């Protein structure tokens, strides 16, 4: 493995990481908020932070999936998966019940991570096929 391959980070890796961190954030936030006054963690419940993470995740997903589609695999499945993930996140934000919001938002973030994984796998398989054809 060359040095360039070792340090190469794709948008799918970043998107997968951000999405999984979002899912973890959603899952542990209720427990952290109980400890927030003790540990000065009130900033975790700031809507600005949550909306920023969602916006960054959407930007990374858009760039990554378009790149994968145009340069590698020409498959729409990652788009449908990421759209359903962001639909779950949006749906979660419409519930007044905190547990429903947590459940749908965490499910959405996990689905967005799955879209990045599918996109990455499709891109890798197309690169493998292209190398074998040469």
mmCIF file of N, CA and C in Angstrom:
data_model
loop_
_atom_site.group_PDB
_atom_site.id
_atom_site.type_symbol
_atom_site.label_atom_id
_atom_site.label_comp_id
_atom_site.label_asym_id
_atom_site.label_seq_id
_atom_site.Cartn_x
_atom_site.Cartn_y
_atom_site.Cartn_z
ATOM 1 N N UNK A 1 0.845 -1.168 0.000
ATOM 2 C CA UNK A 1 0.000 0.000 0.000
ATOM 3 C C UNK A 1 0.897 1.241 0.000
ATOM 4 N N UNK A 2 0.634 2.124 -0.925
ATOM 5 C CA UNK A 2 1.443 3.340 -1.019
ATOM 6 C C UNK A 2 0.994 4.351 0.028
ATOM 7 N N UNK A 3 1.827 5.342 0.247
ATOM 8 C CA UNK A 3 1.516 6.385 1.223
ATOM 9 C C UNK A 3 0.250 7.140 0.820
ATOM 10 N N UNK A 4 0.068 7.395 -0.471
ATOM 11 C CA UNK A 4 -1.127 8.105 -0.938
ATOM 12 C C UNK A 4 -2.385 7.300 -0.682
ATOM 13 N N UNK A 5 -2.316 5.979 -0.888
ATOM 14 C CA UNK A 5 -3.477 5.140 -0.636
ATOM 15 C C UNK A 5 -3.802 5.090 0.848
ATOM 16 N N UNK A 6 -2.773 5.105 1.689
ATOM 17 C CA UNK A 6 -2.962 5.038 3.121
ATOM 18 C C UNK A 6 -3.695 6.265 3.648
ATOM 19 N N UNK A 7 -3.392 7.443 3.125
ATOM 20 C CA UNK A 7 -3.975 8.677 3.626
ATOM 21 C C UNK A 7 -5.143 9.178 2.780
ATOM 22 N N UNK A 8 -5.551 8.423 1.782
ATOM 23 C CA UNK A 8 -6.658 8.842 0.944
ATOM 24 C C UNK A 8 -7.971 8.692 1.720
ATOM 25 N N UNK A 9 -8.678 9.786 1.849
ATOM 26 C CA UNK A 9 -9.952 9.783 2.546
ATOM 27 C C UNK A 9 -11.009 10.216 1.546
ATOM 28 N N UNK A 10 -12.030 9.417 1.403
ATOM 29 C CA UNK A 10 -13.086 9.763 0.454
ATOM 30 C C UNK A 10 -14.212 10.491 1.176
ATOM 31 N N UNK A 11 -15.044 11.147 0.412
ATOM 32 C CA UNK A 11 -16.210 11.805 0.976
ATOM 33 C C UNK A 11 -17.141 10.788 1.614
ATOM 34 N N UNK A 12 -17.167 9.563 1.064
ATOM 35 C CA UNK A 12 -18.005 8.534 1.667
ATOM 36 C C UNK A 12 -17.523 8.189 3.070
ATOM 37 N N UNK A 13 -16.213 8.130 3.270
ATOM 38 C CA UNK A 13 -15.683 7.856 4.607
ATOM 39 C C UNK A 13 -16.057 8.981 5.572
ATOM 40 N N UNK A 14 -15.927 10.208 5.118
ATOM 41 C CA UNK A 14 -16.280 11.356 5.957
ATOM 42 C C UNK A 14 -17.785 11.357 6.225
ATOM 43 N N UNK A 15 -18.578 11.144 5.182
ATOM 44 C CA UNK A 15 -20.031 11.125 5.339
ATOM 45 C C UNK A 15 -20.498 10.006 6.247
ATOM 46 N N UNK A 16 -19.901 8.836 6.095
ATOM 47 C CA UNK A 16 -20.228 7.710 6.955
ATOM 48 C C UNK A 16 -19.909 8.056 8.407
ATOM 49 N N UNK A 17 -18.761 8.659 8.631
ATOM 50 C CA UNK A 17 -18.349 9.031 9.994
ATOM 51 C C UNK A 17 -19.281 10.084 10.588
ATOM 52 N N UNK A 18 -19.590 11.122 9.823
ATOM 53 C CA UNK A 18 -20.471 12.181 10.313
ATOM 54 C C UNK A 18 -21.859 11.612 10.600
ATOM 55 N N UNK A 19 -22.369 10.756 9.737
ATOM 56 C CA UNK A 19 -23.695 10.174 9.927
ATOM 57 C C UNK A 19 -23.735 9.284 11.163
ATOM 58 N N UNK A 20 -22.699 8.481 11.353
ATOM 59 C CA UNK A 20 -22.661 7.629 12.537
ATOM 60 C C UNK A 20 -22.513 8.457 13.807
ATOM 61 N N UNK A 21 -21.714 9.520 13.749
ATOM 62 C CA UNK A 21 -21.614 10.408 14.912
ATOM 63 C C UNK A 21 -22.961 11.065 15.217
ATOM 64 N N UNK A 22 -23.698 11.398 14.187
ATOM 65 C CA UNK A 22 -25.030 11.975 14.368
ATOM 66 C C UNK A 22 -25.956 10.959 15.038
ATOM 67 N N UNK A 23 -25.913 9.703 14.590
ATOM 68 C CA UNK A 23 -26.750 8.657 15.189
ATOM 69 C C UNK A 23 -26.377 8.451 16.656
ATOM 70 N N UNK A 24 -25.092 8.442 16.945
ATOM 71 C CA UNK A 24 -24.642 8.293 18.332
ATOM 72 C C UNK A 24 -25.086 9.500 19.156
ATOM 73 N N UNK A 25 -24.944 10.697 18.586
ATOM 74 C CA UNK A 25 -25.385 11.934 19.244
ATOM 75 C C UNK A 25 -26.859 11.836 19.610
ATOM 76 N N UNK A 26 -27.672 11.361 18.667
ATOM 77 C CA UNK A 26 -29.112 11.249 18.917
ATOM 78 C C UNK A 26 -29.405 10.216 20.007
ATOM 79 N N UNK A 27 -28.662 9.127 19.992
ATOM 80 C CA UNK A 27 -28.909 8.056 20.948
ATOM 81 C C UNK A 27 -28.496 8.390 22.366
ATOM 82 N N UNK A 28 -27.388 9.101 22.535
ATOM 83 C CA UNK A 28 -26.904 9.357 23.894
ATOM 84 C C UNK A 28 -27.266 10.744 24.418
ATOM 85 N N UNK A 29 -27.850 11.576 23.559
ATOM 86 C CA UNK A 29 -28.176 12.934 23.990
ATOM 87 C C UNK A 29 -29.085 12.974 25.219
ATOM 88 N N UNK A 30 -30.140 12.153 25.304
ATOM 89 C CA UNK A 30 -30.989 12.221 26.507
ATOM 90 C C UNK A 30 -30.211 11.946 27.796
ATOM 91 N N UNK A 31 -29.264 11.033 27.738
ATOM 92 C CA UNK A 31 -28.467 10.716 28.924
ATOM 93 C C UNK A 31 -27.485 11.837 29.243
ATOM 94 N N UNK A 32 -26.900 12.406 28.201
ATOM 95 C CA UNK A 32 -25.960 13.511 28.416
ATOM 96 C C UNK A 32 -26.666 14.749 28.952
ATOM 97 N N UNK A 33 -27.912 14.969 28.496
ATOM 98 C CA UNK A 33 -28.642 16.148 28.956
ATOM 99 C C UNK A 33 -28.965 16.051 30.442
ATOM 100 N N UNK A 34 -29.142 14.822 30.934
ATOM 101 C CA UNK A 34 -29.371 14.653 32.368
ATOM 102 C C UNK A 34 -28.136 15.070 33.165
ATOM 103 N N UNK A 35 -26.967 14.889 32.562
ATOM 104 C CA UNK A 35 -25.709 15.265 33.213
ATOM 105 C C UNK A 35 -25.222 16.657 32.811
ATOM 106 N N UNK A 36 -25.902 17.281 31.878
ATOM 107 C CA UNK A 36 -25.448 18.549 31.308
ATOM 108 C C UNK A 36 -25.119 19.618 32.350
ATOM 109 N N UNK A 37 -25.976 19.839 33.343
ATOM 110 C CA UNK A 37 -25.630 20.889 34.313
ATOM 111 C C UNK A 37 -24.348 20.570 35.089
ATOM 112 N N UNK A 38 -24.074 19.295 35.272
ATOM 113 C CA UNK A 38 -22.881 18.912 36.015
ATOM 114 C C UNK A 38 -21.599 19.042 35.195
ATOM 115 N N UNK A 39 -21.719 18.855 33.891
ATOM 116 C CA UNK A 39 -20.527 18.819 33.033
ATOM 117 C C UNK A 39 -20.454 19.975 32.034
ATOM 118 N N UNK A 40 -21.359 20.946 32.161
ATOM 119 C CA UNK A 40 -21.362 22.099 31.262
ATOM 120 C C UNK A 40 -21.518 21.677 29.795
ATOM 121 N N UNK A 41 -22.510 20.798 29.518
ATOM 122 C CA UNK A 41 -22.745 20.274 28.172
ATOM 123 C C UNK A 41 -24.039 20.815 27.547
ATOM 124 N N UNK A 42 -24.517 21.957 28.008
ATOM 125 C CA UNK A 42 -25.774 22.499 27.497
ATOM 126 C C UNK A 42 -25.734 22.772 25.990
ATOM 127 N N UNK A 43 -24.526 23.020 25.471
ATOM 128 C CA UNK A 43 -24.408 23.334 24.038
ATOM 129 C C UNK A 43 -24.883 22.175 23.162
ATOM 130 N N UNK A 44 -24.922 20.950 23.680
ATOM 131 C CA UNK A 44 -25.347 19.792 22.892
ATOM 132 C C UNK A 44 -26.820 19.845 22.508
ATOM 133 N N UNK A 45 -27.612 20.592 23.271
ATOM 134 C CA UNK A 45 -29.031 20.687 22.943
ATOM 135 C C UNK A 45 -29.360 21.917 22.091
ATOM 136 N N UNK A 46 -28.364 22.626 21.653
ATOM 137 C CA UNK A 46 -28.549 23.815 20.834
ATOM 138 C C UNK A 46 -29.023 23.409 19.432
ATOM 139 N N UNK A 47 -30.183 23.906 18.992
ATOM 140 C CA UNK A 47 -30.673 23.572 17.653
ATOM 141 C C UNK A 47 -29.695 23.973 16.548
ATOM 142 N N UNK A 48 -28.924 25.029 16.772
ATOM 143 C CA UNK A 48 -27.949 25.466 15.778
ATOM 144 C C UNK A 48 -26.927 24.373 15.519
ATOM 145 N N UNK A 49 -26.447 23.706 16.558
ATOM 146 C CA UNK A 49 -25.481 22.619 16.411
ATOM 147 C C UNK A 49 -26.088 21.464 15.619
ATOM 148 N N UNK A 50 -27.295 21.077 15.985
ATOM 149 C CA UNK A 50 -27.959 19.972 15.297
ATOM 150 C C UNK A 50 -28.228 20.298 13.831
ATOM 151 N N UNK A 51 -28.726 21.494 13.569
ATOM 152 C CA UNK A 51 -29.003 21.885 12.181
ATOM 153 C C UNK A 51 -27.714 22.004 11.369
ATOM 154 N N UNK A 52 -26.636 22.434 11.996
ATOM 155 C CA UNK A 52 -25.339 22.509 11.306
ATOM 156 C C UNK A 52 -24.842 21.119 10.922
ATOM 157 N N UNK A 53 -24.968 20.180 11.835
ATOM 158 C CA UNK A 53 -24.543 18.809 11.547
ATOM 159 C C UNK A 53 -25.375 18.223 10.408
ATOM 160 N N UNK A 54 -26.675 18.469 10.426
ATOM 161 C CA UNK A 54 -27.544 17.972 9.353
ATOM 162 C C UNK A 54 -27.168 18.622 8.025
ATOM 163 N N UNK A 55 -26.913 19.920 8.012
ATOM 164 C CA UNK A 55 -26.546 20.622 6.777
ATOM 165 C C UNK A 55 -25.214 20.115 6.231
ATOM 166 N N UNK A 56 -24.231 19.931 7.111
ATOM 167 C CA UNK A 56 -22.930 19.407 6.672
ATOM 168 C C UNK A 56 -23.088 17.995 6.126
ATOM 169 N N UNK A 57 -23.882 17.193 6.799
ATOM 170 C CA UNK A 57 -24.125 15.823 6.351
ATOM 171 C C UNK A 57 -24.800 15.810 4.982
ATOM 172 N N UNK A 58 -25.763 16.690 4.781
ATOM 173 C CA UNK A 58 -26.451 16.784 3.487
ATOM 174 C C UNK A 58 -25.499 17.221 2.381
ATOM 175 N N UNK A 59 -24.642 18.191 2.668
ATOM 176 C CA UNK A 59 -23.660 18.657 1.686
ATOM 177 C C UNK A 59 -22.684 17.543 1.315
ATOM 178 N N UNK A 60 -22.141 16.857 2.315
ATOM 179 C CA UNK A 60 -21.192 15.767 2.055
ATOM 180 C C UNK A 60 -21.874 14.649 1.275
ATOM 181 N N UNK A 61 -23.095 14.299 1.667
ATOM 182 C CA UNK A 61 -23.821 13.235 0.968
ATOM 183 C C UNK A 61 -24.066 13.603 -0.486
ATOM 184 N N UNK A 62 -24.476 14.826 -0.728
ATOM 185 C CA UNK A 62 -24.740 15.268 -2.099
ATOM 186 C C UNK A 62 -23.478 15.188 -2.957
ATOM 187 N N UNK A 63 -22.394 15.745 -2.450
ATOM 188 C CA UNK A 63 -21.142 15.729 -3.214
ATOM 189 C C UNK A 63 -20.639 14.303 -3.439
ATOM 190 N N UNK A 64 -20.681 13.495 -2.414
ATOM 191 C CA UNK A 64 -20.173 12.142 -2.496
ATOM 192 C C UNK A 64 -20.991 11.270 -3.448
ATOM 193 N N UNK A 65 -22.310 11.335 -3.323
ATOM 194 C CA UNK A 65 -23.154 10.499 -4.165
ATOM 195 C C UNK A 65 -23.124 10.930 -5.625
ATOM 196 N N UNK A 66 -23.068 12.227 -5.879
ATOM 197 C CA UNK A 66 -22.957 12.698 -7.262
ATOM 198 C C UNK A 66 -21.633 12.242 -7.864
ATOM 199 N N UNK A 67 -20.556 12.369 -7.088
ATOM 200 C CA UNK A 67 -19.248 11.905 -7.562
ATOM 201 C C UNK A 67 -19.276 10.400 -7.861
ATOM 202 N N UNK A 68 -19.821 9.621 -6.943
ATOM 203 C CA UNK A 68 -19.893 8.176 -7.152
ATOM 204 C C UNK A 68 -20.727 7.815 -8.368
ATOM 205 N N UNK A 69 -21.836 8.508 -8.532
ATOM 206 C CA UNK A 69 -22.712 8.241 -9.674
ATOM 207 C C UNK A 69 -22.022 8.594 -11.000
ATOM 208 N N UNK A 70 -21.478 9.793 -11.087
ATOM 209 C CA UNK A 70 -20.899 10.261 -12.352
ATOM 210 C C UNK A 70 -19.584 9.575 -12.711
ATOM 211 N N UNK A 71 -18.737 9.305 -11.736
ATOM 212 C CA UNK A 71 -17.400 8.791 -12.031
ATOM 213 C C UNK A 71 -17.266 7.284 -11.916
ATOM 214 N N UNK A 72 -18.221 6.616 -11.249
ATOM 215 C CA UNK A 72 -17.980 5.218 -10.963
ATOM 216 C C UNK A 72 -19.088 4.246 -11.358
ATOM 217 N N UNK A 73 -20.298 4.421 -10.854
ATOM 218 C CA UNK A 73 -21.238 3.301 -10.947
ATOM 219 C C UNK A 73 -22.547 3.567 -11.678
ATOM 220 N N UNK A 74 -22.997 4.778 -11.816
ATOM 221 C CA UNK A 74 -24.255 5.107 -12.509
ATOM 222 C C UNK A 74 -25.468 4.370 -11.931
ATOM 223 N N UNK A 75 -25.501 4.215 -10.624
ATOM 224 C CA UNK A 75 -26.617 3.552 -9.937
ATOM 225 C C UNK A 75 -27.323 4.575 -9.042
ATOM 226 N N UNK A 76 -28.659 4.508 -9.020
ATOM 227 C CA UNK A 76 -29.448 5.439 -8.225
ATOM 228 C C UNK A 76 -29.697 4.968 -6.798
ATOM 229 N N UNK A 77 -29.388 3.722 -6.482
ATOM 230 C CA UNK A 77 -29.729 3.189 -5.157
ATOM 231 C C UNK A 77 -29.178 4.018 -3.998
ATOM 232 N N UNK A 78 -27.942 4.519 -4.043
ATOM 233 C CA UNK A 78 -27.490 5.352 -2.913
ATOM 234 C C UNK A 78 -28.335 6.625 -2.730
ATOM 235 N N UNK A 79 -28.836 7.193 -3.840
ATOM 236 C CA UNK A 79 -29.675 8.387 -3.747
ATOM 237 C C UNK A 79 -30.979 8.088 -3.027
ATOM 238 N N UNK A 80 -31.611 6.953 -3.374
ATOM 239 C CA UNK A 80 -32.874 6.585 -2.736
ATOM 240 C C UNK A 80 -32.663 6.312 -1.245
ATOM 241 N N UNK A 81 -31.552 5.684 -0.916
ATOM 242 C CA UNK A 81 -31.264 5.391 0.493
ATOM 243 C C UNK A 81 -31.038 6.685 1.268
ATOM 244 N N UNK A 82 -30.233 7.604 0.704
ATOM 245 C CA UNK A 82 -29.949 8.859 1.425
ATOM 246 C C UNK A 82 -31.208 9.720 1.522
ATOM 247 N N UNK A 83 -32.040 9.713 0.498
ATOM 248 C CA UNK A 83 -33.293 10.466 0.563
ATOM 249 C C UNK A 83 -34.200 9.935 1.664
ATOM 250 N N UNK A 84 -34.280 8.627 1.791
ATOM 251 C CA UNK A 84 -35.104 8.061 2.860
ATOM 252 C C UNK A 84 -34.501 8.389 4.225
ATOM 253 N N UNK A 85 -33.172 8.403 4.320
ATOM 254 C CA UNK A 85 -32.528 8.773 5.578
ATOM 255 C C UNK A 85 -32.847 10.195 6.006
ATOM 256 N N UNK A 86 -32.734 11.135 5.077
ATOM 257 C CA UNK A 86 -33.054 12.517 5.421
ATOM 258 C C UNK A 86 -34.554 12.702 5.643
ATOM 259 N N UNK A 87 -35.384 11.884 5.004
ATOM 260 C CA UNK A 87 -36.829 11.921 5.278
ATOM 261 C C UNK A 87 -37.105 11.477 6.709
ATOM 262 N N UNK A 88 -36.407 10.433 7.182
ATOM 263 C CA UNK A 88 -36.553 10.004 8.574
ATOM 264 C C UNK A 88 -36.119 11.119 9.532
ATOM 265 N N UNK A 89 -35.013 11.774 9.212
ATOM 266 C CA UNK A 89 -34.531 12.867 10.064
ATOM 267 C C UNK A 89 -35.562 13.992 10.113
ATOM 268 N N UNK A 90 -36.095 14.370 8.953
ATOM 269 C CA UNK A 90 -37.118 15.417 8.902
ATOM 270 C C UNK A 90 -38.354 14.990 9.680
ATOM 271 N N UNK A 91 -38.778 13.746 9.474
ATOM 272 C CA UNK A 91 -39.946 13.222 10.181
ATOM 273 C C UNK A 91 -39.720 13.259 11.690
ATOM 274 N N UNK A 92 -38.520 12.895 12.116
ATOM 275 C CA UNK A 92 -38.206 12.931 13.536
ATOM 276 C C UNK A 92 -38.326 14.313 14.137
ATOM 277 N N UNK A 93 -38.004 15.318 13.362
ATOM 278 C CA UNK A 93 -38.083 16.691 13.870
ATOM 279 C C UNK A 93 -39.509 17.233 13.909
ATOM 280 N N UNK A 94 -40.460 16.502 13.343
ATOM 281 C CA UNK A 94 -41.855 16.947 13.373
ATOM 282 C C UNK A 94 -42.617 16.386 14.567
ATOM 283 N N UNK A 95 -42.050 15.397 15.263
ATOM 284 C CA UNK A 95 -42.730 14.792 16.404
ATOM 285 C C UNK A 95 -42.528 15.615 17.673
ATOM 286 N N UNK A 96 -43.631 15.861 18.415
ATOM 287 C CA UNK A 96 -43.460 16.545 19.697
ATOM 288 C C UNK A 96 -42.914 15.600 20.780
ATOM 289 N N UNK A 97 -43.085 14.311 20.587
ATOM 290 C CA UNK A 97 -42.603 13.313 21.542
ATOM 291 C C UNK A 97 -41.088 13.153 21.383
ATOM 292 N N UNK A 98 -40.352 13.340 22.464
ATOM 293 C CA UNK A 98 -38.884 13.294 22.397
ATOM 294 C C UNK A 98 -38.374 11.931 21.966
ATOM 295 N N UNK A 99 -38.988 10.864 22.444
ATOM 296 C CA UNK A 99 -38.494 9.528 22.085
ATOM 297 C C UNK A 99 -38.712 9.219 20.614
ATOM 298 N N UNK A 100 -39.840 9.671 20.049
ATOM 299 C CA UNK A 100 -40.077 9.474 18.618
ATOM 300 C C UNK A 100 -39.066 10.266 17.804
ATOM 301 N N UNK A 101 -38.769 11.483 18.256
ATOM 302 C CA UNK A 101 -37.766 12.295 17.561
ATOM 303 C C UNK A 101 -36.405 11.604 17.584
ATOM 304 N N UNK A 102 -36.007 11.109 18.733
ATOM 305 C CA UNK A 102 -34.718 10.423 18.852
ATOM 306 C C UNK A 102 -34.686 9.192 17.967
ATOM 307 N N UNK A 103 -35.751 8.395 18.007
ATOM 308 C CA UNK A 103 -35.807 7.158 17.223
ATOM 309 C C UNK A 103 -35.696 7.439 15.726
ATOM 310 N N UNK A 104 -36.522 8.351 15.214
ATOM 311 C CA UNK A 104 -36.514 8.625 13.776
ATOM 312 C C UNK A 104 -35.238 9.331 13.322
ATOM 313 N N UNK A 105 -34.716 10.226 14.149
ATOM 314 C CA UNK A 105 -33.496 10.928 13.771
ATOM 315 C C UNK A 105 -32.305 9.977 13.760
ATOM 316 N N UNK A 106 -32.206 9.111 14.755
ATOM 317 C CA UNK A 106 -31.119 8.127 14.787
ATOM 318 C C UNK A 106 -31.256 7.132 13.629
ATOM 319 N N UNK A 107 -32.494 6.714 13.338
ATOM 320 C CA UNK A 107 -32.725 5.823 12.195
ATOM 321 C C UNK A 107 -32.325 6.520 10.894
ATOM 322 N N UNK A 108 -32.662 7.787 10.762
ATOM 323 C CA UNK A 108 -32.300 8.550 9.565
ATOM 324 C C UNK A 108 -30.798 8.692 9.409
ATOM 325 N N UNK A 109 -30.109 9.012 10.491
ATOM 326 C CA UNK A 109 -28.656 9.162 10.426
ATOM 327 C C UNK A 109 -27.988 7.836 10.072
ATOM 328 N N UNK A 110 -28.496 6.754 10.617
ATOM 329 C CA UNK A 110 -27.949 5.432 10.290
ATOM 330 C C UNK A 110 -28.213 5.099 8.823
ATOM 331 N N UNK A 111 -29.371 5.478 8.313
ATOM 332 C CA UNK A 111 -29.699 5.237 6.907
ATOM 333 C C UNK A 111 -28.811 6.064 5.987
ATOM 334 N N UNK A 112 -28.508 7.299 6.374
ATOM 335 C CA UNK A 112 -27.586 8.124 5.591
ATOM 336 C C UNK A 112 -26.199 7.478 5.571
ATOM 337 N N UNK A 113 -25.766 6.956 6.703
ATOM 338 C CA UNK A 113 -24.480 6.250 6.761
ATOM 339 C C UNK A 113 -24.506 5.032 5.841
ATOM 340 N N UNK A 114 -25.626 4.324 5.815
ATOM 341 C CA UNK A 114 -25.767 3.172 4.924
ATOM 342 C C UNK A 114 -25.659 3.588 3.459
ATOM 343 N N UNK A 115 -26.228 4.737 3.108
ATOM 344 C CA UNK A 115 -26.132 5.233 1.726
ATOM 345 C C UNK A 115 -24.679 5.469 1.341
ATOM 346 N N UNK A 116 -23.891 6.034 2.255
ATOM 347 C CA UNK A 116 -22.462 6.241 1.980
ATOM 348 C C UNK A 116 -21.748 4.904 1.814
ATOM 349 N N UNK A 117 -22.096 3.943 2.627
ATOM 350 C CA UNK A 117 -21.476 2.620 2.537
ATOM 351 C C UNK A 117 -21.808 1.961 1.199
ATOM 352 N N UNK A 118 -23.062 2.031 0.788
ATOM 353 C CA UNK A 118 -23.476 1.464 -0.504
ATOM 354 C C UNK A 118 -22.768 2.177 -1.645
ATOM 355 N N UNK A 119 -22.703 3.502 -1.595
ATOM 356 C CA UNK A 119 -22.023 4.272 -2.635
ATOM 357 C C UNK A 119 -20.548 3.889 -2.728
ATOM 358 N N UNK A 120 -19.897 3.763 -1.574
ATOM 359 C CA UNK A 120 -18.482 3.391 -1.526
ATOM 360 C C UNK A 120 -18.266 1.985 -2.083
ATOM 361 N N UNK A 121 -19.137 1.040 -1.704
ATOM 362 C CA UNK A 121 -19.012 -0.336 -2.209
ATOM 363 C C UNK A 121 -19.222 -0.377 -3.724
ATOM 364 N N UNK A 122 -20.211 0.346 -4.222
ATOM 365 C CA UNK A 122 -20.450 0.382 -5.670
ATOM 366 C C UNK A 122 -19.263 0.993 -6.405
ATOM 367 N N UNK A 123 -18.700 2.063 -5.855
ATOM 368 C CA UNK A 123 -17.539 2.698 -6.484
ATOM 369 C C UNK A 123 -16.346 1.738 -6.495
ATOM 370 N N UNK A 124 -16.118 1.056 -5.389
ATOM 371 C CA UNK A 124 -14.999 0.096 -5.316
ATOM 372 C C UNK A 124 -15.189 -1.057 -6.285
ATOM 373 N N UNK A 125 -16.415 -1.574 -6.384
ATOM 374 C CA UNK A 125 -16.640 -2.700 -7.295
ATOM 375 C C UNK A 125 -16.488 -2.267 -8.748
ATOM 376 N N UNK A 126 -16.859 -1.032 -9.070
ATOM 377 C CA UNK A 126 -16.679 -0.564 -10.447
ATOM 378 C C UNK A 126 -15.206 -0.355 -10.759
ATOM 379 N N UNK A 127 -14.423 0.102 -9.764
ATOM 380 C CA UNK A 127 -12.981 0.265 -9.973
ATOM 381 C C UNK A 127 -12.317 -1.081 -10.149
ATOM 382 N N UNK A 128 -12.759 -2.076 -9.401
ATOM 383 C CA UNK A 128 -12.201 -3.431 -9.535
ATOM 384 C C UNK A 128 -12.507 -4.003 -10.914
ATOM 385 N N UNK A 129 -13.743 -3.816 -11.367
ATOM 386 C CA UNK A 129 -14.095 -4.301 -12.711
ATOM 387 C C UNK A 129 -13.299 -3.604 -13.782
ATOM 388 N N UNK A 130 -13.100 -2.284 -13.637
ATOM 389 C CA UNK A 130 -12.324 -1.540 -14.620
ATOM 390 C C UNK A 130 -10.872 -1.993 -14.651
ATOM 391 N N UNK A 131 -10.282 -2.314 -13.511
ATOM 392 C CA UNK A 131 -8.905 -2.794 -13.471
ATOM 393 C C UNK A 131 -8.802 -4.174 -14.092
ATOM 394 N N UNK A 132 -9.808 -5.022 -13.886
ATOM 395 C CA UNK A 132 -9.786 -6.363 -14.462
ATOM 396 C C UNK A 132 -9.968 -6.329 -15.983
ATOM 397 N N UNK A 133 -10.694 -5.327 -16.474
ATOM 398 C CA UNK A 133 -10.931 -5.218 -17.917
ATOM 399 C C UNK A 133 -9.693 -4.759 -18.664
ATOM 400 N N UNK A 134 -8.777 -4.102 -17.973
ATOM 401 C CA UNK A 134 -7.580 -3.560 -18.637
ATOM 402 C C UNK A 134 -6.567 -4.611 -18.859
#
